[in-house]
Amino acid sequence: MRWPGLLDHAAGVAVQRGYRSDVVAGRSPGVVVLCEHPSVYTAGRRTEPTDLPTDGSPVVEVDRGGRITWHGPGQLVVYPIVRLAEPLDVLAWVRDLEQVVIDVAAAVGVTAVRVDGRSGAWVPRAAGADLDKVGAIGLHVAEGVTSHGIAINCTNALDAYAAIVPCGIADAGVTTLSRAAGRAVTVDEVAALVGPRVQQAVDGMHTGDRISSTTRQEVAA
């Protein structure tokens, strides 16, 4: 595990590339980077022009899947840079990472679920059937090695999301673990829970005992 704290996004990209090269070359079994970024919008490969900030804020294009999102202080970003098991099953790895967020949310007193047809972890609102996203997932997989990963909203403000269509989903909202739990759920608290859970997911991927098969909560979009 690596915990550099607040890490400039460009530096975070460089860190990932360095570790990824080591994993591809067999010099490293992999690493999980946990960090926060200064405020930045990042656009994945599927971002549409209509997703972009309405206030003209700059956007950094990245090579992960998915669409536009925001990173900033108070949000934990998790980059597992590891070799995926053969035969390659990227969707199964997405489900594993979703389960990490769901389990961590449960550990801090928040019920999070999957939404059929949408990636990430979602928190049902107290009234009605609407859901808010609390954990986003976007990956880049090449040469059997995965990078990028998870963003979990902990104590961050949500104002930055108002200028974009987060993850290209216009009919749902976003929330934080703190709002859902009714108390401050800090990045440090979540990082301490996420690190071991991601390692368990990596181990389970290679042994066939995937954590995503242990508890699956899914609701219709």
GROMACS .gro file of C-alpha atoms in nm:
model
  221
    1MET     CA    1   0.000   0.000   0.000
    2ARG     CA    2   0.115   0.354  -0.072
    3TRP     CA    3  -0.040   0.658   0.100
    4PRO     CA    4   0.109   0.983  -0.035
    5GLY     CA    5  -0.178   1.193   0.107
    6LEU     CA    6  -0.268   1.488  -0.116
    7LEU     CA    7  -0.122   1.404  -0.456
    8ASP     CA    8  -0.133   1.628  -0.762
    9HIS     CA    9  -0.336   1.450  -1.032
   10ALA     CA   10  -0.060   1.469  -1.293
   11ALA     CA   11   0.181   1.321  -1.041
   12GLY     CA   12  -0.075   1.051  -0.969
   13VAL     CA   13  -0.087   0.958  -1.337
   14ALA     CA   14   0.292   0.940  -1.346
   15VAL     CA   15   0.300   0.724  -1.032
   16GLN     CA   16   0.051   0.484  -1.185
   17ARG     CA   17   0.247   0.458  -1.509
   18GLY     CA   18   0.568   0.383  -1.320
   19TYR     CA   19   0.412   0.111  -1.108
   20ARG     CA   20   0.227  -0.029  -1.408
   21SER     CA   21   0.553  -0.064  -1.603
   22ASP     CA   22   0.702  -0.254  -1.311
   23VAL     CA   23   0.404  -0.493  -1.296
   24VAL     CA   24   0.404  -0.552  -1.673
   25ALA     CA   25   0.778  -0.626  -1.664
   26GLY     CA   26   0.742  -0.861  -1.369
   27ARG     CA   27   0.949  -0.640  -1.138
   28SER     CA   28   0.658  -0.590  -0.898
   29PRO     CA   29   0.360  -0.802  -0.790
   30GLY     CA   30   0.152  -0.486  -0.781
   31VAL     CA   31   0.071  -0.197  -0.553
   32VAL     CA   32  -0.236  -0.012  -0.425
   33VAL     CA   33  -0.205   0.367  -0.413
   34LEU     CA   34  -0.445   0.551  -0.181
   35CYS     CA   35  -0.452   0.929  -0.206
   36GLU     CA   36  -0.650   1.251  -0.234
   37HIS     CA   37  -0.620   1.487  -0.530
   38PRO     CA   38  -0.651   1.866  -0.544
   39SER     CA   39  -0.976   1.964  -0.715
   40VAL     CA   40  -0.979   1.841  -1.076
   41TYR     CA   41  -1.226   1.721  -1.340
   42THR     CA   42  -1.115   1.413  -1.531
   43ALA     CA   43  -1.278   1.285  -1.849
   44GLY     CA   44  -1.270   0.915  -1.933
   45ARG     CA   45  -1.279   0.775  -2.284
   46ARG     CA   46  -1.660   0.775  -2.310
   47THR     CA   47  -1.712   1.138  -2.205
   48GLU     CA   48  -1.962   1.329  -2.419
   49PRO     CA   49  -1.948   1.706  -2.487
   50THR     CA   50  -2.275   1.747  -2.294
   51ASP     CA   51  -2.108   1.605  -1.981
   52LEU     CA   52  -1.846   1.882  -1.958
   53PRO     CA   53  -1.845   2.163  -1.699
   54THR     CA   54  -2.100   2.433  -1.766
   55ASP     CA   55  -1.874   2.693  -1.603
   56GLY     CA   56  -1.581   2.639  -1.842
   57SER     CA   57  -1.357   2.470  -1.584
   58PRO     CA   58  -1.059   2.286  -1.732
   59VAL     CA   59  -1.083   1.911  -1.779
   60VAL     CA   60  -0.801   1.654  -1.786
   61GLU     CA   61  -0.845   1.371  -2.035
   62VAL     CA   62  -0.748   1.031  -1.894
   63ASP     CA   63  -0.725   0.681  -2.041
   64ARG     CA   64  -0.967   0.511  -1.803
   65GLY     CA   65  -1.311   0.393  -1.902
   66GLY     CA   66  -1.624   0.581  -1.809
   67ARG     CA   67  -1.709   0.946  -1.847
   68ILE     CA   68  -1.643   1.267  -1.657
   69THR     CA   69  -1.602   1.288  -1.281
   70TRP     CA   70  -1.450   1.510  -1.016
   71HIS     CA   71  -1.171   1.446  -0.767
   72GLY     CA   72  -1.081   1.664  -0.473
   73PRO     CA   73  -0.996   1.688  -0.104
   74GLY     CA   74  -1.221   1.480   0.117
   75GLN     CA   75  -1.253   1.210  -0.149
   76LEU     CA   76  -1.043   0.894  -0.123
   77VAL     CA   77  -0.897   0.778  -0.455
   78VAL     CA   78  -0.777   0.417  -0.474
   79TYR     CA   79  -0.553   0.297  -0.757
   80PRO     CA   80  -0.494  -0.082  -0.750
   81ILE     CA   81  -0.220  -0.148  -1.006
   82VAL     CA   82  -0.216  -0.525  -1.035
   83ARG     CA   83  -0.211  -0.805  -1.289
   84LEU     CA   84  -0.558  -0.950  -1.345
   85ALA     CA   85  -0.608  -1.324  -1.328
   86GLU     CA   86  -0.639  -1.534  -1.643
   87PRO     CA   87  -0.872  -1.572  -1.821
   88LEU     CA   88  -0.912  -1.197  -1.819
   89ASP     CA   89  -1.246  -1.086  -1.673
   90VAL     CA   90  -1.257  -0.708  -1.637
   91LEU     CA   91  -1.624  -0.704  -1.538
   92ALA     CA   92  -1.555  -0.942  -1.250
   93TRP     CA   93  -1.283  -0.703  -1.127
   94VAL     CA   94  -1.530  -0.413  -1.146
   95ARG     CA   95  -1.771  -0.618  -0.934
   96ASP     CA   96  -1.492  -0.689  -0.685
   97LEU     CA   97  -1.417  -0.317  -0.651
   98GLU     CA   98  -1.787  -0.240  -0.612
   99GLN     CA   99  -1.795  -0.494  -0.331
  100VAL     CA  100  -1.500  -0.323  -0.164
  101VAL     CA  101  -1.697   0.004  -0.154
  102ILE     CA  102  -2.017  -0.168  -0.040
  103ASP     CA  103  -1.836  -0.348   0.243
  104VAL     CA  104  -1.648  -0.036   0.353
  105ALA     CA  105  -1.971   0.163   0.352
  106ALA     CA  106  -2.133  -0.102   0.572
  107ALA     CA  107  -1.838  -0.080   0.811
  108VAL     CA  108  -1.906   0.291   0.868
  109GLY     CA  109  -2.281   0.241   0.903
  110VAL     CA  110  -2.399   0.312   0.548
  111THR     CA  111  -2.600   0.078   0.328
  112ALA     CA  112  -2.471   0.088  -0.029
  113VAL     CA  113  -2.591  -0.122  -0.322
  114ARG     CA  114  -2.524  -0.200  -0.685
  115VAL     CA  115  -2.751  -0.068  -0.958
  116ASP     CA  116  -2.813  -0.300  -1.250
  117GLY     CA  117  -2.654  -0.162  -1.565
  118ARG     CA  118  -2.449   0.100  -1.382
  119SER     CA  119  -2.109   0.070  -1.218
  120GLY     CA  120  -2.017   0.193  -0.874
  121ALA     CA  121  -2.182   0.190  -0.532
  122TRP     CA  122  -2.508   0.369  -0.460
  123VAL     CA  123  -2.687   0.486  -0.146
  124PRO     CA  124  -3.070   0.473  -0.138
  125ARG     CA  125  -3.229   0.797  -0.024
  126ALA     CA  126  -3.434   0.794   0.293
  127ALA     CA  127  -3.753   0.875   0.104
  128GLY     CA  128  -3.847   0.714  -0.225
  129ALA     CA  129  -3.653   0.487  -0.457
  130ASP     CA  130  -3.392   0.740  -0.574
  131LEU     CA  131  -3.024   0.661  -0.529
  132ASP     CA  132  -2.709   0.871  -0.497
  133LYS     CA  133  -2.364   0.757  -0.605
  134VAL     CA  134  -2.106   0.737  -0.328
  135GLY     CA  135  -1.833   0.537  -0.502
  136ALA     CA  136  -1.728   0.561  -0.867
  137ILE     CA  137  -1.518   0.309  -1.061
  138GLY     CA  138  -1.318   0.365  -1.378
  139LEU     CA  139  -1.044   0.137  -1.506
  140HIS     CA  140  -0.772   0.110  -1.768
  141VAL     CA  141  -0.661  -0.243  -1.854
  142ALA     CA  142  -0.373  -0.319  -2.092
  143GLU     CA  143  -0.131  -0.611  -2.115
  144GLY     CA  144  -0.335  -0.779  -1.844
  145VAL     CA  145  -0.261  -0.506  -1.588
  146THR     CA  146  -0.526  -0.279  -1.440
  147SER     CA  147  -0.481   0.081  -1.327
  148HIS     CA  148  -0.704   0.369  -1.217
  149GLY     CA  149  -0.975   0.241  -0.985
  150ILE     CA  150  -1.212   0.377  -0.719
  151ALA     CA  151  -1.315   0.721  -0.594
  152ILE     CA  152  -1.509   0.724  -0.265
  153ASN     CA  153  -1.678   1.042  -0.143
  154CYS     CA  154  -1.601   1.080   0.228
  155THR     CA  155  -1.618   1.439   0.359
  156ASN     CA  156  -1.591   1.635   0.034
  157ALA     CA  157  -1.831   1.911  -0.066
  158LEU     CA  158  -2.058   1.827  -0.359
  159ASP     CA  159  -2.066   2.170  -0.526
  160ALA     CA  160  -1.822   2.069  -0.802
  161TYR     CA  161  -2.061   1.803  -0.928
  162ALA     CA  162  -2.325   2.068  -1.006
  163ALA     CA  163  -2.124   2.189  -1.308
  164ILE     CA  164  -2.103   1.848  -1.479
  165VAL     CA  165  -2.308   1.538  -1.553
  166PRO     CA  166  -2.124   1.304  -1.315
  167CYS     CA  167  -2.026   0.980  -1.490
  168GLY     CA  168  -2.265   1.084  -1.767
  169ILE     CA  169  -2.568   0.995  -1.551
  170ALA     CA  170  -2.819   1.279  -1.553
  171ASP     CA  171  -3.100   1.109  -1.362
  172ALA     CA  172  -2.918   1.035  -1.035
  173GLY     CA  173  -2.735   1.229  -0.767
  174VAL     CA  174  -2.415   1.201  -0.566
  175THR     CA  175  -2.356   1.185  -0.193
  176THR     CA  176  -2.083   1.124   0.063
  177LEU     CA  177  -2.040   0.862   0.331
  178SER     CA  178  -2.053   1.144   0.586
  179ARG     CA  179  -2.393   1.263   0.467
  180ALA     CA  180  -2.530   0.912   0.453
  181ALA     CA  181  -2.392   0.818   0.795
  182GLY     CA  182  -2.493   1.142   0.965
  183ARG     CA  183  -2.141   1.191   1.099
  184ALA     CA  184  -1.794   1.277   0.973
  185VAL     CA  185  -1.647   0.976   0.794
  186THR     CA  186  -1.293   1.086   0.718
  187VAL     CA  187  -1.060   0.985   0.437
  188ASP     CA  188  -0.820   0.838   0.692
  189GLU     CA  189  -1.095   0.622   0.843
  190VAL     CA  190  -1.200   0.492   0.503
  191ALA     CA  191  -0.843   0.440   0.382
  192ALA     CA  192  -0.773   0.215   0.682
  193LEU     CA  193  -1.070  -0.001   0.580
  194VAL     CA  194  -1.018   0.006   0.203
  195GLY     CA  195  -0.654  -0.100   0.198
  196PRO     CA  196  -0.699  -0.449   0.348
  197ARG     CA  197  -1.025  -0.503   0.160
  198VAL     CA  198  -0.863  -0.430  -0.177
  199GLN     CA  199  -0.580  -0.668  -0.091
  200GLN     CA  200  -0.840  -0.933  -0.010
  201ALA     CA  201  -1.002  -0.869  -0.349
  202VAL     CA  202  -0.668  -0.908  -0.526
  203ASP     CA  203  -0.594  -1.232  -0.341
  204GLY     CA  204  -0.944  -1.367  -0.407
  205MET     CA  205  -0.917  -1.287  -0.777
  206HIS     CA  206  -0.614  -1.513  -0.807
  207THR     CA  207  -0.748  -1.793  -0.586
  208GLY     CA  208  -1.097  -1.791  -0.738
  209ASP     CA  209  -1.256  -1.690  -0.406
  210ARG     CA  210  -1.382  -1.354  -0.529
  211ILE     CA  211  -1.527  -1.120  -0.268
  212SER     CA  212  -1.795  -1.008  -0.515
  213SER     CA  213  -1.955  -1.353  -0.497
  214THR     CA  214  -1.997  -1.344  -0.117
  215THR     CA  215  -2.256  -1.068  -0.083
  216ARG     CA  216  -2.432  -0.917  -0.383
  217GLN     CA  217  -2.694  -0.645  -0.343
  218GLU     CA  218  -2.846  -0.531  -0.670
  219VAL     CA  219  -3.144  -0.310  -0.747
  220ALA     CA  220  -3.304  -0.209  -1.075
  221ALA     CA  221  -3.199   0.123  -1.224
   0.00000   0.00000   0.00000
